[in-house]
CSV table of C-alpha atoms in Angstrom, one decimal:
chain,number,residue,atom,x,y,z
Z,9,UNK,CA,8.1,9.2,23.3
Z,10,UNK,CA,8.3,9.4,19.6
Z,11,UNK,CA,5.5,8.5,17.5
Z,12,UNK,CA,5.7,5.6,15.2
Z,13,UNK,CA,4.4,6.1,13.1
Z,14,UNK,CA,3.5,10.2,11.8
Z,15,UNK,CA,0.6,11.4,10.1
Z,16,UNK,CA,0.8,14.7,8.1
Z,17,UNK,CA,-2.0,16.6,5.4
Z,18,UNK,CA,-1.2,18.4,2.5
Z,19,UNK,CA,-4.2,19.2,1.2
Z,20,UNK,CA,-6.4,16.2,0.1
Z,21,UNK,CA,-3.2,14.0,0.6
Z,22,UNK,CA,-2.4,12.1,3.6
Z,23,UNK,CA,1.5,10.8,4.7
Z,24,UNK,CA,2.0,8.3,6.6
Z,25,UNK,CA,5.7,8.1,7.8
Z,26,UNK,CA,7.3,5.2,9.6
Z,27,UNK,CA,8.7,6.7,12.2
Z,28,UNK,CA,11.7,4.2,13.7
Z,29,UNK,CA,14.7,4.9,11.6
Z,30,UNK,CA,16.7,4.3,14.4
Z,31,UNK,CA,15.8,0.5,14.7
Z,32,UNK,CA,15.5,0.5,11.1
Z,33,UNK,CA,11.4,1.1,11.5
Z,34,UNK,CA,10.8,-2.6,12.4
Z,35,UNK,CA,7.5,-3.2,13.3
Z,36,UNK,CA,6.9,-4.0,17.3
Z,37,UNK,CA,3.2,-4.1,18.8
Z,38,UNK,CA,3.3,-0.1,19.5
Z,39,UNK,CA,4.2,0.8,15.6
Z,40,UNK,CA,1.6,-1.8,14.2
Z,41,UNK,CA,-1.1,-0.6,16.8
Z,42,UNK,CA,-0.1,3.2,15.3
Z,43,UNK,CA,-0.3,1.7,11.7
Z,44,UNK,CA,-3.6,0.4,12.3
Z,45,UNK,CA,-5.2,3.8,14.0
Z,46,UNK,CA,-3.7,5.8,11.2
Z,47,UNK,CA,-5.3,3.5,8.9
Z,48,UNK,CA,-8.4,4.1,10.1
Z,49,UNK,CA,-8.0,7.9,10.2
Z,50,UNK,CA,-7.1,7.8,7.0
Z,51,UNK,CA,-10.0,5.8,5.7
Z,52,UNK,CA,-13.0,7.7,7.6
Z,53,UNK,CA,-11.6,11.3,6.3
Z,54,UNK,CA,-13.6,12.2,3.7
Z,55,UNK,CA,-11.6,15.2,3.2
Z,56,UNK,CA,-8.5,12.9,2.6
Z,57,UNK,CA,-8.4,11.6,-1.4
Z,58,UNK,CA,-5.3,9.6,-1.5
Z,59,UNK,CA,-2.8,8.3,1.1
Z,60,UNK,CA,1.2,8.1,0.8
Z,61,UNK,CA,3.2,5.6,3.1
Z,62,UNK,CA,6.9,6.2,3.6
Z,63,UNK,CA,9.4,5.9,5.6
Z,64,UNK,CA,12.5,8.5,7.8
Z,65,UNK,CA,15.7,7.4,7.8
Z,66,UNK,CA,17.2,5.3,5.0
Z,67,UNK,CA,15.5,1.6,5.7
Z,68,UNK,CA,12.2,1.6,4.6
Z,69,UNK,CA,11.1,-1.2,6.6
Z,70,UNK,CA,13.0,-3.9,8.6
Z,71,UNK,CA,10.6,-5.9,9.2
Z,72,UNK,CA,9.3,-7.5,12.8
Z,73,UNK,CA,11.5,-6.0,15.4
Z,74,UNK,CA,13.5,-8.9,16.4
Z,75,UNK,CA,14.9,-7.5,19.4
Z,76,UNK,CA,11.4,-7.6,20.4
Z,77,UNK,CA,11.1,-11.2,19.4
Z,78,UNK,CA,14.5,-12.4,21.2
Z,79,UNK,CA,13.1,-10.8,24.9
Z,80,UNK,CA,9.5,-13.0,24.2
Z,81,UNK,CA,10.8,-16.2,22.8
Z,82,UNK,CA,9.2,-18.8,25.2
Z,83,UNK,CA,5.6,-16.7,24.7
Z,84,UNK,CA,6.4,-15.3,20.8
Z,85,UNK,CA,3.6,-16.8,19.0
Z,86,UNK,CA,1.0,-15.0,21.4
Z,87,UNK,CA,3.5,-11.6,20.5
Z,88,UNK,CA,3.3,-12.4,16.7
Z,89,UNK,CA,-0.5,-13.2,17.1
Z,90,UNK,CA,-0.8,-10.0,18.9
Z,91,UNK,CA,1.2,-7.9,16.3
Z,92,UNK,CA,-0.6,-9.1,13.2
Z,93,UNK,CA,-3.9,-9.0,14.6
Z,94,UNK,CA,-2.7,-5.0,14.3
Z,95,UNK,CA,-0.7,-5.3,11.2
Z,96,UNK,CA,-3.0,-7.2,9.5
Z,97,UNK,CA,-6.1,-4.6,10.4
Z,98,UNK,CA,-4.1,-1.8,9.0
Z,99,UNK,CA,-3.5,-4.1,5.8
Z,100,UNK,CA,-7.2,-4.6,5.5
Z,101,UNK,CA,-8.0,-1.2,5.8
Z,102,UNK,CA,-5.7,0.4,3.3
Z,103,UNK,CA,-6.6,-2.2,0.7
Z,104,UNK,CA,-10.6,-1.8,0.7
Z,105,UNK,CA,-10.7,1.8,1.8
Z,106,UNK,CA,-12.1,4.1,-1.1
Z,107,UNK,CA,-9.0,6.0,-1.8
Z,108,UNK,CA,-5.9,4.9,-3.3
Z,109,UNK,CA,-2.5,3.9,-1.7
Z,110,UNK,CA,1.0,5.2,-2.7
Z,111,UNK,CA,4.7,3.7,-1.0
Z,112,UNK,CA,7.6,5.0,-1.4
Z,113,UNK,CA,10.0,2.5,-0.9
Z,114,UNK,CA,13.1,4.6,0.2
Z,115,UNK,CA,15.5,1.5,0.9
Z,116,UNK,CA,15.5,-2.1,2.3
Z,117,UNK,CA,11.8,-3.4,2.7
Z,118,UNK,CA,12.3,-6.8,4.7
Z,119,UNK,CA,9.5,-8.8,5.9
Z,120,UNK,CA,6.2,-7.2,6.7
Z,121,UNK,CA,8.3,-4.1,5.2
Z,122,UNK,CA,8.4,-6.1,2.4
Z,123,UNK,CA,4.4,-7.1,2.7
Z,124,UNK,CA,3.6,-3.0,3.5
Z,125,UNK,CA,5.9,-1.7,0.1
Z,126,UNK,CA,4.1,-4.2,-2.4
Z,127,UNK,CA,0.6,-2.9,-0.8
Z,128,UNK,CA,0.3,0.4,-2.9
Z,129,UNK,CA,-1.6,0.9,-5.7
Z,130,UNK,CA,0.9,2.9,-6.9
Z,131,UNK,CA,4.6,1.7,-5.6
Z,132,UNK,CA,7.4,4.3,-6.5
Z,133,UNK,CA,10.9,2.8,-5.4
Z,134,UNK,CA,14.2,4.5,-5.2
Z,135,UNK,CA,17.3,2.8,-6.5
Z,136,UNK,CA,18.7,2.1,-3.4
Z,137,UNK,CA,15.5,0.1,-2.7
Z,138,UNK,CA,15.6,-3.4,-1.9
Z,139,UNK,CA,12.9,-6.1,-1.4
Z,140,UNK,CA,13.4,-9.4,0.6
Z,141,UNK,CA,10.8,-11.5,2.0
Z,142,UNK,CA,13.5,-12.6,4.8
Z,143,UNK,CA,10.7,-15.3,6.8
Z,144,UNK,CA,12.7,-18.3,6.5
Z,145,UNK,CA,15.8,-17.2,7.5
Z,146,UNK,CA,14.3,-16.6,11.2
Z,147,UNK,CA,12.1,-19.3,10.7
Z,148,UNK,CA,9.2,-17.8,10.8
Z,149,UNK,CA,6.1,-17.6,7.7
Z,150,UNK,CA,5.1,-15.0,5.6
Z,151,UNK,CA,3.0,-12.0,7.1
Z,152,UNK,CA,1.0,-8.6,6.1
Z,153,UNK,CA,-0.5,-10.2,3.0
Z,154,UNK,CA,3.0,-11.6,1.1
Z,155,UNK,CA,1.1,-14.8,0.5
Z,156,UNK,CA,-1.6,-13.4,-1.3
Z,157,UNK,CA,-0.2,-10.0,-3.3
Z,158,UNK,CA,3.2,-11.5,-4.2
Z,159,UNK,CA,2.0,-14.4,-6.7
Z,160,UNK,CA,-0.7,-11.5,-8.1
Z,161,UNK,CA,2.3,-9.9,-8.6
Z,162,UNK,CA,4.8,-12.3,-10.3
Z,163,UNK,CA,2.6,-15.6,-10.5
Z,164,UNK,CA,3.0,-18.5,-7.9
Z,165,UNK,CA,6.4,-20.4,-9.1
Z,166,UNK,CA,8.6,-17.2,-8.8
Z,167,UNK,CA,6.6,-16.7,-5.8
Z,168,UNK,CA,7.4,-20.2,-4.9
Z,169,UNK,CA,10.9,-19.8,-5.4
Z,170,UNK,CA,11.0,-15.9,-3.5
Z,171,UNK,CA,9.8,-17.0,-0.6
Z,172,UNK,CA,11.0,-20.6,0.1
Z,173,UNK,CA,14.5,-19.3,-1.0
Z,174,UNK,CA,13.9,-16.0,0.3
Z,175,UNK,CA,15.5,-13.7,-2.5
Z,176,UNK,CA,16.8,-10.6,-2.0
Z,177,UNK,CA,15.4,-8.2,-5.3
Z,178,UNK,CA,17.2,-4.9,-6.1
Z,179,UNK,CA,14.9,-2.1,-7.0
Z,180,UNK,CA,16.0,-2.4,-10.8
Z,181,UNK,CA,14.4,-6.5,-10.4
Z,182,UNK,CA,11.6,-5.6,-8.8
Z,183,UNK,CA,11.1,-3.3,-11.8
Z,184,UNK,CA,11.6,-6.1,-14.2
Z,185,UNK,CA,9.3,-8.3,-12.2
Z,186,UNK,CA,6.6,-5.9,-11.9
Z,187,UNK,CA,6.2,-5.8,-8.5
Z,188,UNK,CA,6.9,-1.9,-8.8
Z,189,UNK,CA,5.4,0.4,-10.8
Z,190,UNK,CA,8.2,2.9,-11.2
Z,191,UNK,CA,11.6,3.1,-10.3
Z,192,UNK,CA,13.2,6.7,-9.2
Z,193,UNK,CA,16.4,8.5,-8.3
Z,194,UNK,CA,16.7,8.4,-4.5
Z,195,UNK,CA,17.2,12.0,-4.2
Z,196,UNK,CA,13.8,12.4,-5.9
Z,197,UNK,CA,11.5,9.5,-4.8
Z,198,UNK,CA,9.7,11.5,-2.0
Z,199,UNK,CA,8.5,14.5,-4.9
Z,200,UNK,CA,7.6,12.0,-7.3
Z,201,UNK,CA,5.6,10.2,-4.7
Z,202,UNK,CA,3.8,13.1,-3.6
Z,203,UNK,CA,3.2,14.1,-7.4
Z,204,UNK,CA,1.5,11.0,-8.1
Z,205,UNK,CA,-0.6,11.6,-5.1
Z,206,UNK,CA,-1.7,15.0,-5.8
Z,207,UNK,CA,-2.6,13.7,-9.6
Z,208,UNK,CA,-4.8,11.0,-7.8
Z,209,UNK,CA,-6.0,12.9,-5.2
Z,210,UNK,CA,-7.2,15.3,-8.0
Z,211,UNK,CA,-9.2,12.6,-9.8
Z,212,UNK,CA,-12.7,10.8,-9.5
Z,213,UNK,CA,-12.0,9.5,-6.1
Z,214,UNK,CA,-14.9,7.4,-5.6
Z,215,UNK,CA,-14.0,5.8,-8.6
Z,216,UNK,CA,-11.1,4.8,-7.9
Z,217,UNK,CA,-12.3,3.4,-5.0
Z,218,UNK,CA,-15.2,1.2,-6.8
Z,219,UNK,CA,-11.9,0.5,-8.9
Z,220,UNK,CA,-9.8,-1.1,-6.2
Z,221,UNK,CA,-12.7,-3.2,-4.7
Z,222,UNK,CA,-13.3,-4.5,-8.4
Z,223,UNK,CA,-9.8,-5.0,-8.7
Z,224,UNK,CA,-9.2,-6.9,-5.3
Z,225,UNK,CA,-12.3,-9.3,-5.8
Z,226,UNK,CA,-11.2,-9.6,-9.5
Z,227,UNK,CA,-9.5,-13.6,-8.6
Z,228,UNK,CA,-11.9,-14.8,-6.7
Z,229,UNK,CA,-14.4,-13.8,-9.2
Z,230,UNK,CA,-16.2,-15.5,-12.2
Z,231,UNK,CA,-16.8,-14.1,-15.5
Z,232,UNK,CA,-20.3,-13.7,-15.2
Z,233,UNK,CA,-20.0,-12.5,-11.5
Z,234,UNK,CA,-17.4,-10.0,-12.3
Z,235,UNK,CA,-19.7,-8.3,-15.1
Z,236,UNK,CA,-22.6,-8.1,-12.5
Z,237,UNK,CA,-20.4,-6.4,-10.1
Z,238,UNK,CA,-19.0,-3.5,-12.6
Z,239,UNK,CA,-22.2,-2.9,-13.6
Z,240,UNK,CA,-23.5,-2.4,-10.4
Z,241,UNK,CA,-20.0,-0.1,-10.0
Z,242,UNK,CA,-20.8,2.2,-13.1
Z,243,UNK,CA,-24.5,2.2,-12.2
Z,244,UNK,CA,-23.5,3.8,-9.0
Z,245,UNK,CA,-20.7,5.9,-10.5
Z,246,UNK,CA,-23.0,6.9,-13.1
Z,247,UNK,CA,-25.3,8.5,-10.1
Z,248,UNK,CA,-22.5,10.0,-8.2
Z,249,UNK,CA,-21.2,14.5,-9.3
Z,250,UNK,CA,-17.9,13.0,-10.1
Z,251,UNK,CA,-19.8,11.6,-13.8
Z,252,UNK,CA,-21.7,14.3,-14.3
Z,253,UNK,CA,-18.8,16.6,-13.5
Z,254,UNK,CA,-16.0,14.3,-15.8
Z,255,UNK,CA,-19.0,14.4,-19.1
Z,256,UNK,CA,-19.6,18.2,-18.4
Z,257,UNK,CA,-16.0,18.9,-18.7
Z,258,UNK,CA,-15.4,16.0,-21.5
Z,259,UNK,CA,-18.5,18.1,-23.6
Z,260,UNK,CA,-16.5,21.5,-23.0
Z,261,UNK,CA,-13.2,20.5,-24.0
Z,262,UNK,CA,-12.0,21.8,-20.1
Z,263,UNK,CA,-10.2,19.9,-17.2
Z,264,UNK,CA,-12.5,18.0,-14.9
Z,265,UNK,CA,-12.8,19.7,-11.2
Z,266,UNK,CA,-13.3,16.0,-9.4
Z,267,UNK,CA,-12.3,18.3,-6.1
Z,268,UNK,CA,-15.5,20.4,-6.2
Z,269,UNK,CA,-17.7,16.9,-6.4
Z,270,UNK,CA,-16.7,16.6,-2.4
């Protein structure tokens, strides 16, 4: 049996593939069970700095498998509640692990393709790229975190009117709405992908990471609360090789070797 999902090193970066393209890698139980353990591999590396989440074939991410849904109907909520449960672990991991996420959204991201592509840090998309919530038009809710990261993204009446209208976005209005950070040639999304990862992966990684879990408790955050909680952050960052290492190398006019700080 092929593996769902694929997990490959290059150094200090980690890809994870979706590995379906013949079903157009929809999600069903075994790929979300895959995303979840590759998630956690991932996470506890230490020797892994930054992770990249793509996709084979030329759909990035259907969705939910719906051929899986049409066998279950009469028992799908407990095959949905099954499937997040998964899904929705993997979610969790990538957003509060220490090292950053990258997607490269190499065509149509549906659904909970839709949820995975906006859940990068860093989210490169090719120009065939397209993003479309899809939920209501199988009548089903949002999944994998839309709810949450897509009024972050664009504010909550556009993400009002995406999801209860269920627009489709090419990768040119994703761009304009922000919900992408960059948009590529198709032919060159995977390299620019893996470019940006090596230039993170070659940074002050637990930085980054005190970075992200600033960021993602940012909203739910007062003013005052906020402050305490970056201070503690550069208190600890001020402790860690990674400072000394980036001030040494500031002082000597030289590039900073984060990778030597472990």
């Amino acid at each position: 049996m092929t593996d769902p999902v694929l997990l490959t090193r290059e150094g200090a970066v980690a890809r994870l593939t979706l590995n379906r393209p013949e079903a157009g890698n929809a999600i069903d139980p075994a790929m979300a069970k895959a995303l979840r353990e590759a998630a956690i591999s991932c996470a506890e590396d230490p020797g892994i700095r930054c992770v990249v989440l793509r996709a084979s074939g030329r759909v990035f991410c259907a969705g939910g498998d719906i051929g899986a849904f049409s066998s279950r109907l009469e028992s799908l909520g407990a095959l949905t509640r099954t499937l997040t449960a998964d899904l929705h672990a993997a979610m969790a991991i990538f957003a509060r692990m220490e090292k950053p996420l990258v997607t490269a959204v190499n065509g149509p991201a549906a659904g909970a393709g839709f949820s995975l592509a906006l859940a990068g840090d860093l989210v490169l998309a090719g120009q065939s790229a397209v993003f479309a919530p899809a939920y209501g038009g199988i009548g089903l809710s949002p999944d994998g975190g839309a709810s949450w990261l897509l009024p972050r993204l664009v504010g909550l009446r556009r993400a009002q009117e995406m999801l209860l209208l269920g627009l489709r976005l090419s990768a040119e209005q994703a761009l304009a709405e922000r919900m992408i950070t960059r948009l590529c040639p198709d032919e060159t999304l995977q390299a620019e992908a893996d470019a940006m990862a090596a230039r993170v992966a070659g940074g002050a990684v637990r930085a980054w990471g005190r970075t992200r879990a600033l960021l993602l408790e940012s909203f739910a955050a007062t003013l005052p609360a906020q402050l305490e909680a970056e201070a503690r952050a550069i208190a600890q960052s001020g402790n860690d090789a990674e400072a000394r290492e980036g001030i040494a190398a500031f002082l000597a006019k030289r590039k900073p070797d984060f990778l030597a700080c472990g």
